[in-house]
mmCIF file of C-alpha atoms in Angstrom:
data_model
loop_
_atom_site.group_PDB
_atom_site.id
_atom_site.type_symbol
_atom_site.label_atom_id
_atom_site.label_comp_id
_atom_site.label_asym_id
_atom_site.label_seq_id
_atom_site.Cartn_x
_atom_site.Cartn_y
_atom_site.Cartn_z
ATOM 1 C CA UNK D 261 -8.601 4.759 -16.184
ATOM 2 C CA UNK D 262 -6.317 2.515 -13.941
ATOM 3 C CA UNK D 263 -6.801 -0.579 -11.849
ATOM 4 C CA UNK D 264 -4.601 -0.303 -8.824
ATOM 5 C CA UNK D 265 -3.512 -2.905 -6.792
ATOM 6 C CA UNK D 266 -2.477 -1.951 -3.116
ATOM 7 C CA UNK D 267 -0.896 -4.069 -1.236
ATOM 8 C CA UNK D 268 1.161 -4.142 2.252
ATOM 9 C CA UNK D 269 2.888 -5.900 5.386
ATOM 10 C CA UNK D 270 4.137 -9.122 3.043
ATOM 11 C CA UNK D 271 6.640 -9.602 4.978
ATOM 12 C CA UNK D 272 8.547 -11.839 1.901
ATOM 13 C CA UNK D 273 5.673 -13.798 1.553
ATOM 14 C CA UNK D 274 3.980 -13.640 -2.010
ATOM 15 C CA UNK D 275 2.117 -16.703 -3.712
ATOM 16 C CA UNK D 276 0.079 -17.172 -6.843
ATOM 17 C CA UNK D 277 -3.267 -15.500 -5.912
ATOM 18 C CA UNK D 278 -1.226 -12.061 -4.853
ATOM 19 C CA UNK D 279 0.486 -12.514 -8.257
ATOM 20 C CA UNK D 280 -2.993 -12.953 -9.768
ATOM 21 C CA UNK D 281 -4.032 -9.647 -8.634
ATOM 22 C CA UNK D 282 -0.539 -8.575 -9.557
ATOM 23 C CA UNK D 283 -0.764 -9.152 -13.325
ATOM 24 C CA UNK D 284 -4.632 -8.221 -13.488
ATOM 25 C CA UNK D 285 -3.386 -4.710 -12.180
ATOM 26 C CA UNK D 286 -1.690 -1.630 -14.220
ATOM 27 C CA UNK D 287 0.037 -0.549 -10.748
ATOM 28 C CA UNK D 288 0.749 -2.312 -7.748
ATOM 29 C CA UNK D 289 1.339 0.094 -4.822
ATOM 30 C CA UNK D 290 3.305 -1.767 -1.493
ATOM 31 C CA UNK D 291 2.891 0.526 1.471
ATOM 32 C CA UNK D 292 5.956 -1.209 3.394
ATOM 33 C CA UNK D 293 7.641 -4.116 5.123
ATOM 34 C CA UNK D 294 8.045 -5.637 1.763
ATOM 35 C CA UNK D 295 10.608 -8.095 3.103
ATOM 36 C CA UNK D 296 13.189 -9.089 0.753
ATOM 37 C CA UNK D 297 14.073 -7.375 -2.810
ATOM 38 C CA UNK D 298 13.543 -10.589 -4.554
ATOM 39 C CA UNK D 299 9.561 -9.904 -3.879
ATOM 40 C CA UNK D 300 9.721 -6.469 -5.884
ATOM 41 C CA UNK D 301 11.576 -7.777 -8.915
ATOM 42 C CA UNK D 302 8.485 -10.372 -8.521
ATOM 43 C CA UNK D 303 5.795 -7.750 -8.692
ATOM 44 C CA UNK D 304 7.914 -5.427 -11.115
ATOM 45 C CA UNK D 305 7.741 -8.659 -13.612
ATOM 46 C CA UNK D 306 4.313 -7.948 -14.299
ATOM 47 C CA UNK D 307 3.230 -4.081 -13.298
ATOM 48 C CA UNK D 308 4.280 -0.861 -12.766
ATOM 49 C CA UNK D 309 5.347 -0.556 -9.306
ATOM 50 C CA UNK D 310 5.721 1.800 -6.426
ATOM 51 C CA UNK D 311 6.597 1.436 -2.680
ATOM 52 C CA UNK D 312 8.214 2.621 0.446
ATOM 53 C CA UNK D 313 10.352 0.614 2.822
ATOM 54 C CA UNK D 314 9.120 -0.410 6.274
ATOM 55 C CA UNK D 315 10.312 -1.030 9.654
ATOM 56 C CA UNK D 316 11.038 -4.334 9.041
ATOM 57 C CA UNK D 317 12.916 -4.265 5.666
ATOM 58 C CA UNK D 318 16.553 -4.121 6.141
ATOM 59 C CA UNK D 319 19.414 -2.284 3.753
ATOM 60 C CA UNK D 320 18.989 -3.753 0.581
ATOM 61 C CA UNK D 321 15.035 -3.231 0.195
ATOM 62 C CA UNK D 322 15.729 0.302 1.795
ATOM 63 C CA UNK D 323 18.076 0.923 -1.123
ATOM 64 C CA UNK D 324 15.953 0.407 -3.337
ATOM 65 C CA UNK D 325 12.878 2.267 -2.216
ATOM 66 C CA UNK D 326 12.027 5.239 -0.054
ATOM 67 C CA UNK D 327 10.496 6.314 3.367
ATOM 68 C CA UNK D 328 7.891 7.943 1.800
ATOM 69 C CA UNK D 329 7.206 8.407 -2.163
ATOM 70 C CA UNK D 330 4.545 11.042 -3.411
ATOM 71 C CA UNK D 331 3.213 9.871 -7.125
ATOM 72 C CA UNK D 332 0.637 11.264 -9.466
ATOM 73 C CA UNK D 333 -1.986 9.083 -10.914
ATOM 74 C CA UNK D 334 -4.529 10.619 -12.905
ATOM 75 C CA UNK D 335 -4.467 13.832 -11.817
ATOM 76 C CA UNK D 336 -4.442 12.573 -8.087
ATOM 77 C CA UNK D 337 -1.651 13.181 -5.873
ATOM 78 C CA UNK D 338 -0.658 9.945 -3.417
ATOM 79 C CA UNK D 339 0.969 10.085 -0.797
ATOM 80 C CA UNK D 340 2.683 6.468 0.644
ATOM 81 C CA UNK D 341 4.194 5.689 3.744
ATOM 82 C CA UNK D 342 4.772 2.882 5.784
ATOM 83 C CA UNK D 343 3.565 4.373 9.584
ATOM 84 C CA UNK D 344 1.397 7.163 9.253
ATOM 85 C CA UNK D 345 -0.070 7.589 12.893
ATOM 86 C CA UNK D 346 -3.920 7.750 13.391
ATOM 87 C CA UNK D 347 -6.251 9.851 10.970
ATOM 88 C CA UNK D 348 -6.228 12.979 11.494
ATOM 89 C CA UNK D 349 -3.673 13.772 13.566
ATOM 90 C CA UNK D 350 -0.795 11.683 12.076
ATOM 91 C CA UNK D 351 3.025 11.276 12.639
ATOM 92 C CA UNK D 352 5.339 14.801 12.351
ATOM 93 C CA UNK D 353 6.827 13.160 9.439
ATOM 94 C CA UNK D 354 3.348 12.293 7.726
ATOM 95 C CA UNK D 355 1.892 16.093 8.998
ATOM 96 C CA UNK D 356 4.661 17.657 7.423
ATOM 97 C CA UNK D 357 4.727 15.258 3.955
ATOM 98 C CA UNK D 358 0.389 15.920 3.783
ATOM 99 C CA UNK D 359 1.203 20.215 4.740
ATOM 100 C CA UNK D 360 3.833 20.465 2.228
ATOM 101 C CA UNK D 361 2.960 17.869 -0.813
ATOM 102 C CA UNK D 362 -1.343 18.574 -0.273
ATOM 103 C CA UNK D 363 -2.003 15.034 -1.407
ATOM 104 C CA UNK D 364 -5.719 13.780 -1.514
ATOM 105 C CA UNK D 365 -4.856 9.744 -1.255
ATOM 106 C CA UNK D 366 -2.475 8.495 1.625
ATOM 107 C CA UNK D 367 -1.591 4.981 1.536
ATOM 108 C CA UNK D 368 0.191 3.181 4.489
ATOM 109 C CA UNK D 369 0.253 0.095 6.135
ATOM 110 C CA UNK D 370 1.699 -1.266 9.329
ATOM 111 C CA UNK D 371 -1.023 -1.670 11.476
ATOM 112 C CA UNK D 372 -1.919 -4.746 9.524
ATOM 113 C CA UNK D 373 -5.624 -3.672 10.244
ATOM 114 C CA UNK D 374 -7.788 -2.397 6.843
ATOM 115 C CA UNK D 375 -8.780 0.738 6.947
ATOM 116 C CA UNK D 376 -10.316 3.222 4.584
ATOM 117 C CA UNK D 377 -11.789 6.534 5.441
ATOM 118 C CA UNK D 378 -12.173 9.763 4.445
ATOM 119 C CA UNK D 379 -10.221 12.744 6.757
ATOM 120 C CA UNK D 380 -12.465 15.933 6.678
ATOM 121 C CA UNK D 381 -9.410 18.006 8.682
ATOM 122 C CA UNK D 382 -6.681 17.367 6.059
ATOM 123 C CA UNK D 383 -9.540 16.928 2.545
ATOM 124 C CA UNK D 384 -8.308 13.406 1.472
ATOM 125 C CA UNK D 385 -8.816 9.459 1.469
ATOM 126 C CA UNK D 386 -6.621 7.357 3.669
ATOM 127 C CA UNK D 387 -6.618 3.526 3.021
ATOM 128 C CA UNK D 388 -4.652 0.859 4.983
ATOM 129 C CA UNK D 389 -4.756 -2.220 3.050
ATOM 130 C CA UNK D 390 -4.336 -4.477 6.085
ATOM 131 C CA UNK D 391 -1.676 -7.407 5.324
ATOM 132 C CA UNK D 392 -1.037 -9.879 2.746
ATOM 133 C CA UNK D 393 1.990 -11.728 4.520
ATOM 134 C CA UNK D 394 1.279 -14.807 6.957
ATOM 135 C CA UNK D 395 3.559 -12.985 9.500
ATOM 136 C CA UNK D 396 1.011 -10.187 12.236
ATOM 137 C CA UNK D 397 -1.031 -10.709 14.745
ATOM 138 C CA UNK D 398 -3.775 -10.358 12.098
ATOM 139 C CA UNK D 399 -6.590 -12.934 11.224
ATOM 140 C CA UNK D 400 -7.465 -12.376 7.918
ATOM 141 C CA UNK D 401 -4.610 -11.649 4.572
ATOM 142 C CA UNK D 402 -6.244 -8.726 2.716
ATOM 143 C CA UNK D 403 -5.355 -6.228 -0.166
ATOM 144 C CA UNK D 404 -7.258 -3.409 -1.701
ATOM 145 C CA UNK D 405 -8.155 -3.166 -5.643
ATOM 146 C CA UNK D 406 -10.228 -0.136 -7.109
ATOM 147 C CA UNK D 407 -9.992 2.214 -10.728
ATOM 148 C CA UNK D 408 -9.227 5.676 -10.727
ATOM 149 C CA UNK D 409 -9.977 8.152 -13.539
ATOM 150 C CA UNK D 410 -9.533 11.859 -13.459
ATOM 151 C CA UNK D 411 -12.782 11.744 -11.830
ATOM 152 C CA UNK D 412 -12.003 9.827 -9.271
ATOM 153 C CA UNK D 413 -11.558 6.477 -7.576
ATOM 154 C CA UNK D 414 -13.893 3.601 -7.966
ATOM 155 C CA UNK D 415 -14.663 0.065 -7.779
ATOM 156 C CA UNK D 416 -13.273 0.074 -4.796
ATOM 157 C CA UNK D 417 -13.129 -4.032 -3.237
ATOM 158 C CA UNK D 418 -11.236 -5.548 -0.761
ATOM 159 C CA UNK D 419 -9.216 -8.807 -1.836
ATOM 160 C CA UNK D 420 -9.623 -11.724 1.121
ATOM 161 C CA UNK D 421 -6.746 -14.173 0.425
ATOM 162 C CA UNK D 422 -7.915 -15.828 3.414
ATOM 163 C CA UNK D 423 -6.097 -16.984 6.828
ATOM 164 C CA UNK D 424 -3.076 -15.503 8.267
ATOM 165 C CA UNK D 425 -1.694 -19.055 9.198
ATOM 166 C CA UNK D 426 -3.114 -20.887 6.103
ATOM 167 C CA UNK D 427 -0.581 -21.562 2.648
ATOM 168 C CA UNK D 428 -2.563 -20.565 -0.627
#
């Protein structure tokens, strides 16, 4: 069993309570617009780590991760991408990624809205984990923490880290 830690939309910001969750995790998961490399040699420090770039990271974050990245935890295949489109229908690139690859978790971000639902059409879980940066039009800071197993994911708990506009 693994805790996972997703996070997304930091936008370079990272304080001591994301770091908390951080170290408490065994794999942090950043589903884009990371911001600046020096915030992935940050979470990398303490957990395993895996992300895709966003549409606000510029060369030297997208040099260092991918557009989309398809990992195995557990016997679960994950898909993560940065903008995914709407459940079910997605983006060609994310239709394409979920015909081809038949993953049964997508992870993406963006929207800085939290999101988790199950997509009957395509037979997997999609989770948004809304956004831990202070920079969005959104009101609250949130991540996503749950276990999986080779049965499954659980646990499941949405991290508030409070107010958009508010320092930790």
């Amino acid at each position: 069993m693994k805790k996972i830690l997703l996070i997304s939309d930091t936008h370079s910001y990272i304080d001591d309570t994301i770091l908390k969750y951080v170290k408490d995790s065994d794999i942090t998961i950043h589903s884009g617009d990371v911001g600046n490399v020096k915030l992935i040699d940050n979470i990398r420090k303490h957990t395993l780590f895996f992300g895709v770039f966003g549409n606000i990271d510029d060369y030297k974050v997208r040099s260092i991760l991918k557009e989309s990245e398809i990992i195995e935890i557990e016997n679960h295949k994950f898909l993560i991408t940065h903008i995914a489109g709407k459940s079910p229908v997605y983006n060609q690139k994310t239709k394409k990624l979920i015909n081809n690859e038949k993953p049964n978790i997508l992870i993406y971000g963006h929207s800085h809205l939290l999101k988790v639902e199950f997509d009957k059409k395509n037979n997997l879980t999609t989770i948004n984990p809304g956004a831990a940066g202070r920079h969005g039009f959104h009101k609250k800071r949130t991540m996503i923490r749950f276990k999986i197993s080779t049965e499954g994911l659980s646990d499941m708990e949405i991290i508030e880290l409070g107010d958009r506009g508010k320092l930790s």
